[in-house]
């Protein structure tokens, strides 16, 4: 009597936690030979060649659902897998890719679509997509894996990948390709901070660049020709029961993710203005978070990281100022901007070039890695007894925001440009803090203040931007355009009395018990 064939195994999704770094191809052997790597080595596998085909429908139904379906060939072994493509949980990945993955060993070189009907996948993958799947792009990679000790009990898998991503035309010839030269650090045991510490140690010896783009992301970009684009800040993973300690971590991760999300669009799209705006905002949000939690997180290491971010961030802010000036000139009358367009364009190009060099510098990546490690397990989290890290943010958010409100009210009604600039700086901090804390209160409690803040911010920002632009024009000796912008800044003061009154009337509602 014939035995019944075994039913396909319903897979249990695995959780993958890793960071990806880009390296020069010539540096990959150097990394494997580093003494810090050899000293931590637990096991090393022989280099293997991995040929991976990525499947989807012609309309990219899986990618649109955040899924990557692949079939990997490694020697005689065949593995089919599905991965989620989102990086991070709760909106703040901070360079960490946290993904679910389903894996099966399969026979043959074809896709087994019956496996995609099992378990959770039956709900994630639309049934009508199963008959339309085909390989859209491939990766061909030589991979070297080293298992390393991290900390006292941690284990990190270090993978060095060198190869290429390929998109094939109908006749089987490559129509697009991109070099892959990556370092992946996957947490097998231990803490997330172990990944960043190890990456920082390697980066101190061999330059790396932190990236959030997976091989699936890279292949899709090759396939579609899509350029990296700017991304608004992700939603914060804060709830009314989030503790103070975890709230600061969420905000820090969110800020770092905001930077990383926009780096490709700025560096690869020749200074995308929207990406630069988002990165400059990310720097300000991080610095504001430091000041909001200053009494709780103050340590020498944390203060040094904050000061370093301020120095690095000035190049982004300066490039952003020149970009805003270039736009402001287009709104001025012809006779006011005459003669200024060329010099502004040249100065803007120089500022953008400095910002791009910053993002490619070891100092920038070094700060990102050191900050991420400190955020996850730095000295700030080991504060003396009595520090309210274990209390919920909702218990102290009101007092924290009240300090910001008092500081802004102390400025008084802005009746001149200098006072308006001072008020704008304090209002911007208040606006960021509202973003950080608003999740701990019902929307109806926060919305009146937020509306008043946003309305007040419009003319204050106009004044601050125009006065900054006028100062830049002074530096390149363009007095006519500078005077025109100063006049526009003065005119922007007119609606402030009514908006200031509305702000004063709304502020208590959000933070009162």
Short mmCIF file of C-alpha atoms in Angstrom, two decimals:
data_model
loop_
_atom_site.label_atom_id
_atom_site.label_comp_id
_atom_site.label_asym_id
_atom_site.label_seq_id
_atom_site.Cartn_x
_atom_site.Cartn_y
_atom_site.Cartn_z
CA UNK A 1 0.00 0.00 0.00
CA UNK A 2 1.45 3.35 -1.03
CA UNK A 3 2.15 5.85 1.74
CA UNK A 4 0.31 9.16 1.50
CA UNK A 5 2.55 12.01 0.39
CA UNK A 6 3.53 14.36 3.16
CA UNK A 7 1.59 17.59 3.30
CA UNK A 8 3.71 20.70 2.75
CA UNK A 9 5.12 22.05 5.96
CA UNK A 10 3.42 25.22 7.21
CA UNK A 11 6.38 27.50 7.89
CA UNK A 12 6.85 29.51 11.04
CA UNK A 13 8.13 32.97 10.06
CA UNK A 14 11.58 33.78 11.37
CA UNK A 15 12.52 37.21 12.64
CA UNK A 16 15.63 38.68 11.07
CA UNK A 17 17.44 41.62 12.71
CA UNK A 18 20.33 43.07 10.73
CA UNK A 19 22.10 46.18 9.55
CA UNK A 20 23.55 46.71 6.10
CA UNK A 21 26.65 48.71 5.26
CA UNK A 22 28.18 49.55 1.90
CA UNK A 23 31.91 49.12 1.31
CA UNK A 24 34.38 49.53 -1.51
CA UNK A 25 34.88 46.13 -3.20
CA UNK A 26 38.61 46.28 -2.54
CA UNK A 27 37.91 46.68 1.19
CA UNK A 28 35.93 43.46 1.71
CA UNK A 29 39.05 41.26 2.04
CA UNK A 30 40.54 43.84 4.40
CA UNK A 31 37.50 43.54 6.68
CA UNK A 32 37.78 39.75 6.84
CA UNK A 33 41.47 40.07 7.75
CA UNK A 34 41.05 42.68 10.49
CA UNK A 35 42.54 41.61 13.81
CA UNK A 36 39.34 42.64 15.63
CA UNK A 37 37.41 40.25 13.36
CA UNK A 38 39.89 37.39 13.71
CA UNK A 39 39.99 37.80 17.50
CA UNK A 40 36.19 37.50 17.75
CA UNK A 41 35.87 34.68 15.23
CA UNK A 42 33.77 31.71 16.35
CA UNK A 43 33.32 30.00 12.99
CA UNK A 44 33.94 30.70 9.33
CA UNK A 45 32.32 29.10 6.32
CA UNK A 46 33.95 28.74 2.94
CA UNK A 47 32.96 31.43 0.45
CA UNK A 48 29.89 30.43 -1.54
CA UNK A 49 28.26 31.69 -4.70
CA UNK A 50 24.58 32.56 -4.41
CA UNK A 51 22.42 33.07 -7.46
CA UNK A 52 19.02 34.48 -6.47
CA UNK A 53 16.00 35.13 -8.66
CA UNK A 54 13.33 37.55 -7.43
CA UNK A 55 9.76 36.85 -8.53
CA UNK A 56 6.74 39.10 -8.83
CA UNK A 57 3.80 39.78 -11.10
CA UNK A 58 4.12 42.18 -14.06
CA UNK A 59 2.31 44.76 -11.95
CA UNK A 60 4.59 44.16 -8.91
CA UNK A 61 1.73 42.95 -6.73
CA UNK A 62 4.08 41.52 -4.09
CA UNK A 63 6.37 44.54 -3.89
CA UNK A 64 3.33 46.77 -3.43
CA UNK A 65 2.44 44.64 -0.41
CA UNK A 66 5.96 44.93 1.00
CA UNK A 67 6.97 41.35 0.09
CA UNK A 68 9.99 39.91 -1.71
CA UNK A 69 9.72 36.37 -3.14
CA UNK A 70 13.00 34.74 -4.11
CA UNK A 71 14.48 31.44 -5.21
CA UNK A 72 18.14 30.99 -4.27
CA UNK A 73 20.58 28.54 -5.84
CA UNK A 74 23.71 27.74 -3.83
CA UNK A 75 25.61 24.73 -5.16
CA UNK A 76 23.18 21.81 -5.10
CA UNK A 77 20.89 23.50 -2.59
CA UNK A 78 17.70 25.34 -3.56
CA UNK A 79 15.86 27.59 -1.13
CA UNK A 80 12.60 29.44 -1.65
CA UNK A 81 11.76 32.29 0.70
CA UNK A 82 9.43 35.21 1.26
CA UNK A 83 10.61 38.29 3.14
CA UNK A 84 8.84 41.38 4.32
CA UNK A 85 10.59 44.43 2.95
CA UNK A 86 9.76 46.95 5.68
CA UNK A 87 12.71 48.00 7.82
CA UNK A 88 11.88 48.63 11.41
CA UNK A 89 8.90 48.38 13.70
CA UNK A 90 6.67 51.13 14.99
CA UNK A 91 7.98 53.55 12.39
CA UNK A 92 11.54 53.95 13.68
CA UNK A 93 13.96 51.44 12.17
CA UNK A 94 17.10 53.57 12.66
CA UNK A 95 19.16 51.50 10.25
CA UNK A 96 17.98 48.19 11.68
CA UNK A 97 16.09 45.95 9.29
CA UNK A 98 13.59 43.87 11.26
CA UNK A 99 11.86 41.49 8.87
CA UNK A 100 9.77 38.37 8.88
CA UNK A 101 10.96 35.57 6.65
CA UNK A 102 9.49 32.23 5.53
CA UNK A 103 11.94 29.65 4.15
CA UNK A 104 11.72 26.22 2.52
CA UNK A 105 14.24 23.86 0.98
CA UNK A 106 12.86 22.95 -2.44
CA UNK A 107 13.73 20.57 -5.27
CA UNK A 108 14.46 21.82 -8.77
CA UNK A 109 14.96 25.29 -10.20
CA UNK A 110 11.30 26.31 -10.42
CA UNK A 111 9.07 28.14 -7.99
CA UNK A 112 6.71 26.02 -5.85
CA UNK A 113 3.62 28.20 -5.63
CA UNK A 114 1.79 25.69 -3.40
CA UNK A 115 4.01 26.82 -0.53
CA UNK A 116 2.67 30.34 -0.90
CA UNK A 117 -0.83 29.15 0.06
CA UNK A 118 0.25 28.06 3.54
CA UNK A 119 -0.21 29.75 6.88
CA UNK A 120 0.01 33.54 7.06
CA UNK A 121 1.16 33.75 3.45
CA UNK A 122 -2.29 32.81 2.20
CA UNK A 123 -3.50 36.13 3.59
CA UNK A 124 -0.48 38.19 2.52
CA UNK A 125 -0.24 37.02 -1.10
CA UNK A 126 -3.32 37.53 -3.28
CA UNK A 127 -4.42 34.21 -4.84
CA UNK A 128 -4.76 35.72 -8.31
CA UNK A 129 -1.05 36.62 -8.25
CA UNK A 130 0.17 33.01 -7.98
CA UNK A 131 -0.33 32.20 -11.65
CA UNK A 132 1.33 35.42 -12.81
CA UNK A 133 4.68 35.13 -11.06
CA UNK A 134 7.92 35.24 -13.03
CA UNK A 135 11.56 36.15 -12.30
CA UNK A 136 12.06 39.90 -12.82
CA UNK A 137 15.63 40.39 -11.66
CA UNK A 138 18.49 38.39 -10.19
CA UNK A 139 21.51 38.80 -7.95
CA UNK A 140 24.76 36.92 -8.39
CA UNK A 141 26.87 37.19 -5.24
CA UNK A 142 30.00 35.68 -3.74
CA UNK A 143 29.29 35.51 0.01
CA UNK A 144 31.71 34.96 2.89
CA UNK A 145 30.15 34.34 6.32
CA UNK A 146 31.94 34.71 9.64
CA UNK A 147 30.31 34.13 13.02
CA UNK A 148 31.68 36.56 15.61
CA UNK A 149 31.43 37.08 19.33
CA UNK A 150 29.84 40.36 20.35
CA UNK A 151 30.01 41.45 23.96
CA UNK A 152 29.91 38.79 26.65
CA UNK A 153 27.34 36.43 25.16
CA UNK A 154 26.32 37.96 21.84
CA UNK A 155 26.74 36.37 18.44
CA UNK A 156 26.74 38.34 15.18
CA UNK A 157 26.87 36.86 11.70
CA UNK A 158 29.12 38.95 9.47
CA UNK A 159 28.42 38.45 5.75
CA UNK A 160 30.63 39.96 3.06
CA UNK A 161 28.81 40.11 -0.29
CA UNK A 162 30.42 40.94 -3.62
CA UNK A 163 28.56 40.62 -6.91
CA UNK A 164 25.89 42.31 -8.96
CA UNK A 165 22.17 42.77 -9.43
CA UNK A 166 20.91 42.15 -12.96
CA UNK A 167 17.73 42.85 -14.89
CA UNK A 168 17.39 40.59 -17.92
CA UNK A 169 15.77 41.56 -21.21
CA UNK A 170 13.39 39.08 -22.97
CA UNK A 171 16.31 37.62 -24.93
CA UNK A 172 18.11 36.78 -21.68
CA UNK A 173 20.74 39.52 -21.95
CA UNK A 174 21.39 41.95 -19.07
CA UNK A 175 19.56 45.22 -19.64
CA UNK A 176 20.67 46.85 -16.38
CA UNK A 177 23.16 45.99 -13.68
CA UNK A 178 24.47 47.35 -10.40
CA UNK A 179 27.50 46.31 -8.37
CA UNK A 180 26.81 44.84 -4.94
CA UNK A 181 29.52 45.32 -2.33
CA UNK A 182 27.99 45.01 1.10
CA UNK A 183 28.60 44.08 4.70
CA UNK A 184 25.62 42.59 6.52
CA UNK A 185 25.62 42.16 10.28
CA UNK A 186 22.82 39.91 11.52
CA UNK A 187 22.05 39.53 15.21
CA UNK A 188 21.98 35.86 16.14
CA UNK A 189 22.19 36.33 19.90
CA UNK A 190 22.52 39.38 22.11
CA UNK A 191 21.43 43.01 21.94
CA UNK A 192 20.84 45.34 19.00
CA UNK A 193 23.60 47.59 20.34
CA UNK A 194 26.07 44.75 19.63
CA UNK A 195 25.46 45.23 15.90
CA UNK A 196 26.20 48.94 16.00
CA UNK A 197 29.25 48.57 18.26
CA UNK A 198 30.77 45.98 15.94
CA UNK A 199 29.96 48.09 12.87
CA UNK A 200 31.53 51.16 14.52
CA UNK A 201 34.67 49.18 15.39
CA UNK A 202 35.02 47.98 11.79
CA UNK A 203 34.25 51.43 10.38
CA UNK A 204 37.03 52.94 12.51
CA UNK A 205 39.47 50.79 10.49
CA UNK A 206 37.75 50.39 7.11
CA UNK A 207 35.29 53.04 5.87
CA UNK A 208 31.65 51.93 5.57
CA UNK A 209 28.34 53.63 4.80
CA UNK A 210 25.12 52.73 6.58
CA UNK A 211 22.28 51.81 4.20
CA UNK A 212 18.64 50.77 4.47
CA UNK A 213 18.24 49.47 0.89
CA UNK A 214 17.90 45.70 0.58
CA UNK A 215 18.93 43.72 -2.49
CA UNK A 216 15.23 43.50 -3.35
CA UNK A 217 14.99 47.31 -3.17
CA UNK A 218 18.04 47.61 -5.41
CA UNK A 219 16.66 45.16 -7.96
CA UNK A 220 13.30 46.90 -8.08
CA UNK A 221 15.00 50.24 -8.67
CA UNK A 222 16.96 48.72 -11.55
CA UNK A 223 13.81 47.16 -12.98
CA UNK A 224 11.60 50.23 -12.82
CA UNK A 225 14.23 52.92 -13.25
CA UNK A 226 12.80 54.65 -10.19
CA UNK A 227 15.12 57.17 -8.55
CA UNK A 228 15.36 57.44 -4.77
CA UNK A 229 12.87 59.96 -3.44
CA UNK A 230 12.48 62.11 -0.38
CA UNK A 231 10.57 60.70 2.59
CA UNK A 232 8.67 62.54 5.29
CA UNK A 233 9.40 61.57 8.87
CA UNK A 234 7.92 58.18 9.79
CA UNK A 235 5.15 57.91 12.39
CA UNK A 236 6.49 57.62 15.91
CA UNK A 237 5.98 54.36 17.76
CA UNK A 238 4.85 56.09 20.97
CA UNK A 239 1.63 55.28 22.86
CA UNK A 240 0.13 56.54 26.14
CA UNK A 241 1.86 53.69 28.01
CA UNK A 242 5.33 54.18 26.51
CA UNK A 243 7.89 54.76 29.25
CA UNK A 244 10.13 57.81 29.28
CA UNK A 245 13.18 55.68 28.46
CA UNK A 246 11.54 53.99 25.50
CA UNK A 247 10.05 57.30 24.31
CA UNK A 248 13.52 58.81 23.99
CA UNK A 249 14.73 55.69 22.20
CA UNK A 250 11.78 55.82 19.79
CA UNK A 251 12.43 59.50 19.04
CA UNK A 252 16.16 58.90 18.53
CA UNK A 253 15.57 55.91 16.25
CA UNK A 254 12.95 57.87 14.36
CA UNK A 255 15.37 60.75 13.78
CA UNK A 256 18.14 58.47 12.56
CA UNK A 257 15.70 56.64 10.27
CA UNK A 258 14.58 60.03 8.89
CA UNK A 259 18.20 60.79 7.96
CA UNK A 260 18.84 57.39 6.41
CA UNK A 261 15.57 57.40 4.46
CA UNK A 262 16.60 60.60 2.67
CA UNK A 263 20.33 60.11 2.11
CA UNK A 264 19.94 58.18 -1.19
CA UNK A 265 17.65 60.80 -2.74
CA UNK A 266 20.04 63.61 -1.82
CA UNK A 267 23.27 61.93 -2.89
CA UNK A 268 21.99 60.09 -5.98
CA UNK A 269 19.56 62.70 -7.28
CA UNK A 270 22.10 65.54 -7.36
CA UNK A 271 20.98 67.31 -4.23
CA UNK A 272 17.22 66.71 -4.29
CA UNK A 273 15.85 69.82 -2.46
CA UNK A 274 13.06 67.84 -0.79
CA UNK A 275 15.51 65.26 0.58
CA UNK A 276 17.80 68.01 1.89
CA UNK A 277 14.82 69.67 3.59
CA UNK A 278 13.94 66.40 5.31
CA UNK A 279 17.53 65.74 6.42
CA UNK A 280 17.94 69.23 7.84
CA UNK A 281 14.65 68.74 9.68
CA UNK A 282 15.84 65.38 11.01
CA UNK A 283 18.96 66.98 12.49
CA UNK A 284 16.90 69.69 14.17
CA UNK A 285 14.42 67.13 15.55
CA UNK A 286 17.24 65.09 17.07
CA UNK A 287 18.84 68.14 18.67
CA UNK A 288 15.43 69.24 19.98
CA UNK A 289 14.88 65.78 21.48
CA UNK A 290 18.21 66.07 23.29
CA UNK A 291 17.11 69.37 24.82
CA UNK A 292 13.61 68.12 25.71
CA UNK A 293 15.05 65.17 27.67
CA UNK A 294 18.24 66.98 28.75
CA UNK A 295 17.64 66.69 32.49
CA UNK A 296 17.20 62.91 32.18
CA UNK A 297 19.81 61.84 29.61
CA UNK A 298 22.72 64.17 30.33
CA UNK A 299 26.03 62.27 30.14
CA UNK A 300 29.44 63.21 28.78
CA UNK A 301 29.12 60.74 25.91
CA UNK A 302 25.63 61.87 25.00
CA UNK A 303 26.60 65.54 25.13
CA UNK A 304 29.60 64.85 22.88
CA UNK A 305 27.37 63.09 20.33
CA UNK A 306 24.91 66.00 20.40
CA UNK A 307 27.70 68.54 19.90
CA UNK A 308 29.14 66.50 17.05
CA UNK A 309 25.73 66.36 15.37
CA UNK A 310 25.44 70.13 15.63
CA UNK A 311 28.80 70.57 13.87
CA UNK A 312 28.02 68.02 11.16
CA UNK A 313 24.47 69.26 10.70
CA UNK A 314 25.57 72.84 9.98
CA UNK A 315 26.67 71.84 6.49
CA UNK A 316 23.23 70.44 5.76
CA UNK A 317 21.56 73.53 7.23
CA UNK A 318 23.81 75.85 5.25
CA UNK A 319 23.06 74.01 1.99
CA UNK A 320 19.36 74.19 2.85
CA UNK A 321 19.63 77.97 3.43
CA UNK A 322 21.17 78.48 -0.02
CA UNK A 323 18.47 76.34 -1.61
CA UNK A 324 15.74 78.37 0.07
CA UNK A 325 17.43 81.57 -1.08
CA UNK A 326 17.49 80.35 -4.68
CA UNK A 327 13.73 79.79 -4.48
CA UNK A 328 13.12 83.13 -2.71
CA UNK A 329 14.84 85.00 -5.54
CA UNK A 330 12.26 83.76 -8.03
CA UNK A 331 9.54 85.56 -6.04
CA UNK A 332 11.30 88.93 -6.16
CA UNK A 333 10.75 91.53 -8.90
CA UNK A 334 13.13 91.31 -11.84
CA UNK A 335 14.96 94.51 -10.92
CA UNK A 336 15.52 93.26 -7.35
CA UNK A 337 16.99 89.89 -8.29
CA UNK A 338 18.93 91.12 -11.30
CA UNK A 339 22.59 90.22 -10.94
CA UNK A 340 22.00 87.94 -7.92
CA UNK A 341 20.86 84.75 -9.64
CA UNK A 342 24.28 83.71 -10.96
CA UNK A 343 26.25 84.31 -7.72
CA UNK A 344 23.52 82.59 -5.66
CA UNK A 345 23.53 79.60 -7.99
CA UNK A 346 27.32 79.27 -7.65
CA UNK A 347 27.23 79.59 -3.87
CA UNK A 348 24.38 77.07 -3.68
CA UNK A 349 26.35 74.56 -5.76
CA UNK A 350 29.36 74.92 -3.43
CA UNK A 351 27.18 74.41 -0.35
CA UNK A 352 25.53 71.33 -1.89
CA UNK A 353 28.92 69.89 -2.76
CA UNK A 354 30.06 70.31 0.84
CA UNK A 355 26.89 68.59 2.08
CA UNK A 356 27.40 65.67 -0.31
CA UNK A 357 31.01 65.29 0.79
CA UNK A 358 29.78 65.27 4.38
CA UNK A 359 27.41 62.36 3.73
CA UNK A 360 30.21 60.39 2.06
CA UNK A 361 32.66 61.09 4.88
CA UNK A 362 33.75 58.60 7.57
CA UNK A 363 32.80 61.17 10.21
CA UNK A 364 29.12 61.09 9.16
CA UNK A 365 28.81 57.30 9.23
CA UNK A 366 30.88 57.18 12.42
CA UNK A 367 28.43 59.51 14.16
CA UNK A 368 25.44 57.46 12.99
CA UNK A 369 26.89 54.20 14.30
CA UNK A 370 28.12 55.65 17.60
CA UNK A 371 24.79 57.39 18.19
CA UNK A 372 22.79 54.24 17.41
CA UNK A 373 24.92 52.16 19.81
CA UNK A 374 24.63 54.81 22.54
CA UNK A 375 20.89 55.10 22.02
CA UNK A 376 20.33 51.36 22.46
CA UNK A 377 22.63 50.73 25.43
CA UNK A 378 24.54 53.88 26.31
CA UNK A 379 25.46 55.36 29.66
CA UNK A 380 22.37 57.57 29.63
CA UNK A 381 20.22 54.50 30.40
CA UNK A 382 22.12 53.76 33.63
CA UNK A 383 21.10 56.85 35.55
CA UNK A 384 20.94 57.13 39.38
CA UNK A 385 17.99 55.76 41.33
CA UNK A 386 15.03 58.12 41.17
CA UNK A 387 15.33 59.01 37.48
CA UNK A 388 11.78 58.60 36.09
CA UNK A 389 12.73 56.37 33.15
CA UNK A 390 10.21 53.74 34.19
CA UNK A 391 7.26 56.11 34.35
CA UNK A 392 5.11 56.70 31.30
CA UNK A 393 5.77 59.70 29.10
CA UNK A 394 2.20 60.83 29.67
CA UNK A 395 3.05 61.51 33.33
CA UNK A 396 5.74 64.10 32.57
CA UNK A 397 4.96 65.27 29.02
CA UNK A 398 2.76 68.09 30.29
CA UNK A 399 5.55 69.53 32.43
CA UNK A 400 8.06 69.18 29.59
CA UNK A 401 5.82 71.03 27.14
CA UNK A 402 4.93 73.66 29.71
CA UNK A 403 8.60 74.62 29.87
CA UNK A 404 8.62 75.14 26.10
CA UNK A 405 5.42 77.17 26.25
CA UNK A 406 6.78 79.37 29.04
CA UNK A 407 10.00 79.96 27.09
CA UNK A 408 8.03 81.06 24.02
CA UNK A 409 5.62 83.25 25.99
CA UNK A 410 8.61 84.93 27.62
CA UNK A 411 9.63 86.30 24.22
CA UNK A 412 6.41 88.29 24.04
CA UNK A 413 4.58 89.47 20.95
CA UNK A 414 7.13 89.69 18.12
CA UNK A 415 6.99 93.30 16.97
CA UNK A 416 10.33 93.37 15.13
CA UNK A 417 12.33 90.92 13.05
CA UNK A 418 14.91 90.08 15.73
CA UNK A 419 12.20 89.13 18.22
CA UNK A 420 10.36 87.19 15.51
CA UNK A 421 13.50 85.15 14.74
CA UNK A 422 13.92 84.34 18.43
CA UNK A 423 10.24 83.37 18.67
CA UNK A 424 10.54 81.20 15.55
CA UNK A 425 13.39 79.16 17.04
CA UNK A 426 11.42 78.51 20.23
CA UNK A 427 8.20 77.82 18.36
CA UNK A 428 9.95 75.27 16.13
CA UNK A 429 11.17 73.39 19.20
CA UNK A 430 7.64 73.45 20.62
CA UNK A 431 6.25 72.10 17.34
CA UNK A 432 8.71 69.20 17.31
CA UNK A 433 7.94 68.47 20.95
CA UNK A 434 4.23 68.36 20.16
CA UNK A 435 5.02 65.76 17.50
CA UNK A 436 6.96 63.73 20.06
CA UNK A 437 4.34 63.91 22.79
CA UNK A 438 0.96 64.21 21.07
CA UNK A 439 0.36 60.43 21.05
CA UNK A 440 0.03 60.38 24.83
CA UNK A 441 -3.11 62.57 24.78
CA UNK A 442 -6.44 62.41 22.97
CA UNK A 443 -6.35 64.34 19.69
CA UNK A 444 -9.02 66.80 20.80
CA UNK A 445 -6.76 67.87 23.64
CA UNK A 446 -3.79 68.65 21.42
CA UNK A 447 -5.33 69.84 18.15
CA UNK A 448 -6.29 73.40 19.25
CA UNK A 449 -2.74 74.15 20.35
CA UNK A 450 -1.24 72.51 17.29
CA UNK A 451 -3.46 74.54 14.96
CA UNK A 452 -2.50 77.76 16.75
CA UNK A 453 1.19 76.84 16.63
CA UNK A 454 1.06 75.97 12.92
CA UNK A 455 -0.72 79.23 12.08
CA UNK A 456 1.78 81.29 14.08
CA UNK A 457 4.68 79.44 12.52
CA UNK A 458 3.89 80.56 8.95
CA UNK A 459 4.77 84.29 9.30
CA UNK A 460 7.53 83.61 11.82
CA UNK A 461 9.19 81.19 9.42
CA UNK A 462 8.83 83.72 6.61
CA UNK A 463 10.61 86.34 8.69
CA UNK A 464 13.39 83.97 9.75
CA UNK A 465 13.95 82.58 6.24
CA UNK A 466 13.99 86.01 4.59
CA UNK A 467 16.42 87.45 7.13
CA UNK A 468 18.73 84.45 6.79
CA UNK A 469 18.58 84.82 3.00
CA UNK A 470 19.34 88.53 3.24
CA UNK A 471 22.40 87.75 5.33
CA UNK A 472 23.64 85.31 2.68
CA UNK A 473 23.14 87.95 -0.02
CA UNK A 474 25.19 90.39 2.04
CA UNK A 475 28.06 87.89 1.99
CA UNK A 476 28.08 87.79 -1.81
CA UNK A 477 27.54 91.56 -2.09
CA UNK A 478 24.01 91.65 -3.49
CA UNK A 479 22.49 94.57 -1.54
CA UNK A 480 19.43 95.18 -3.74
CA UNK A 481 18.08 91.66 -3.39
CA UNK A 482 19.02 91.63 0.30
CA UNK A 483 17.03 94.84 0.95
CA UNK A 484 14.02 93.42 -0.90
CA UNK A 485 14.00 90.35 1.33
CA UNK A 486 14.37 92.46 4.48
CA UNK A 487 11.34 94.48 3.41
CA UNK A 488 9.38 91.28 2.83
CA UNK A 489 10.38 90.03 6.28
CA UNK A 490 9.11 93.25 7.88
CA UNK A 491 5.82 92.91 6.03
CA UNK A 492 5.39 89.36 7.36
CA UNK A 493 5.09 90.80 10.89
CA UNK A 494 1.64 92.30 10.24
CA UNK A 495 -0.57 89.25 11.03
CA UNK A 496 1.37 88.34 14.18
CA UNK A 497 -0.73 90.20 16.82
CA UNK A 498 -3.91 88.23 16.02
CA UNK A 499 -2.05 84.93 15.67
CA UNK A 500 -0.18 85.53 18.92
CA UNK A 501 -3.44 86.14 20.75
CA UNK A 502 -4.90 82.90 19.38
CA UNK A 503 -1.78 81.02 20.46
CA UNK A 504 -1.98 82.35 24.02
CA UNK A 505 -5.64 81.35 24.21
CA UNK A 506 -4.99 77.80 23.03
CA UNK A 507 -1.82 76.79 24.83
CA UNK A 508 -3.23 75.63 28.18
CA UNK A 509 -5.72 73.16 26.72
CA UNK A 510 -3.09 70.65 25.60
CA UNK A 511 -1.04 70.42 28.77
CA UNK A 512 -3.48 71.09 31.61
CA UNK A 513 -4.30 68.09 33.77
#
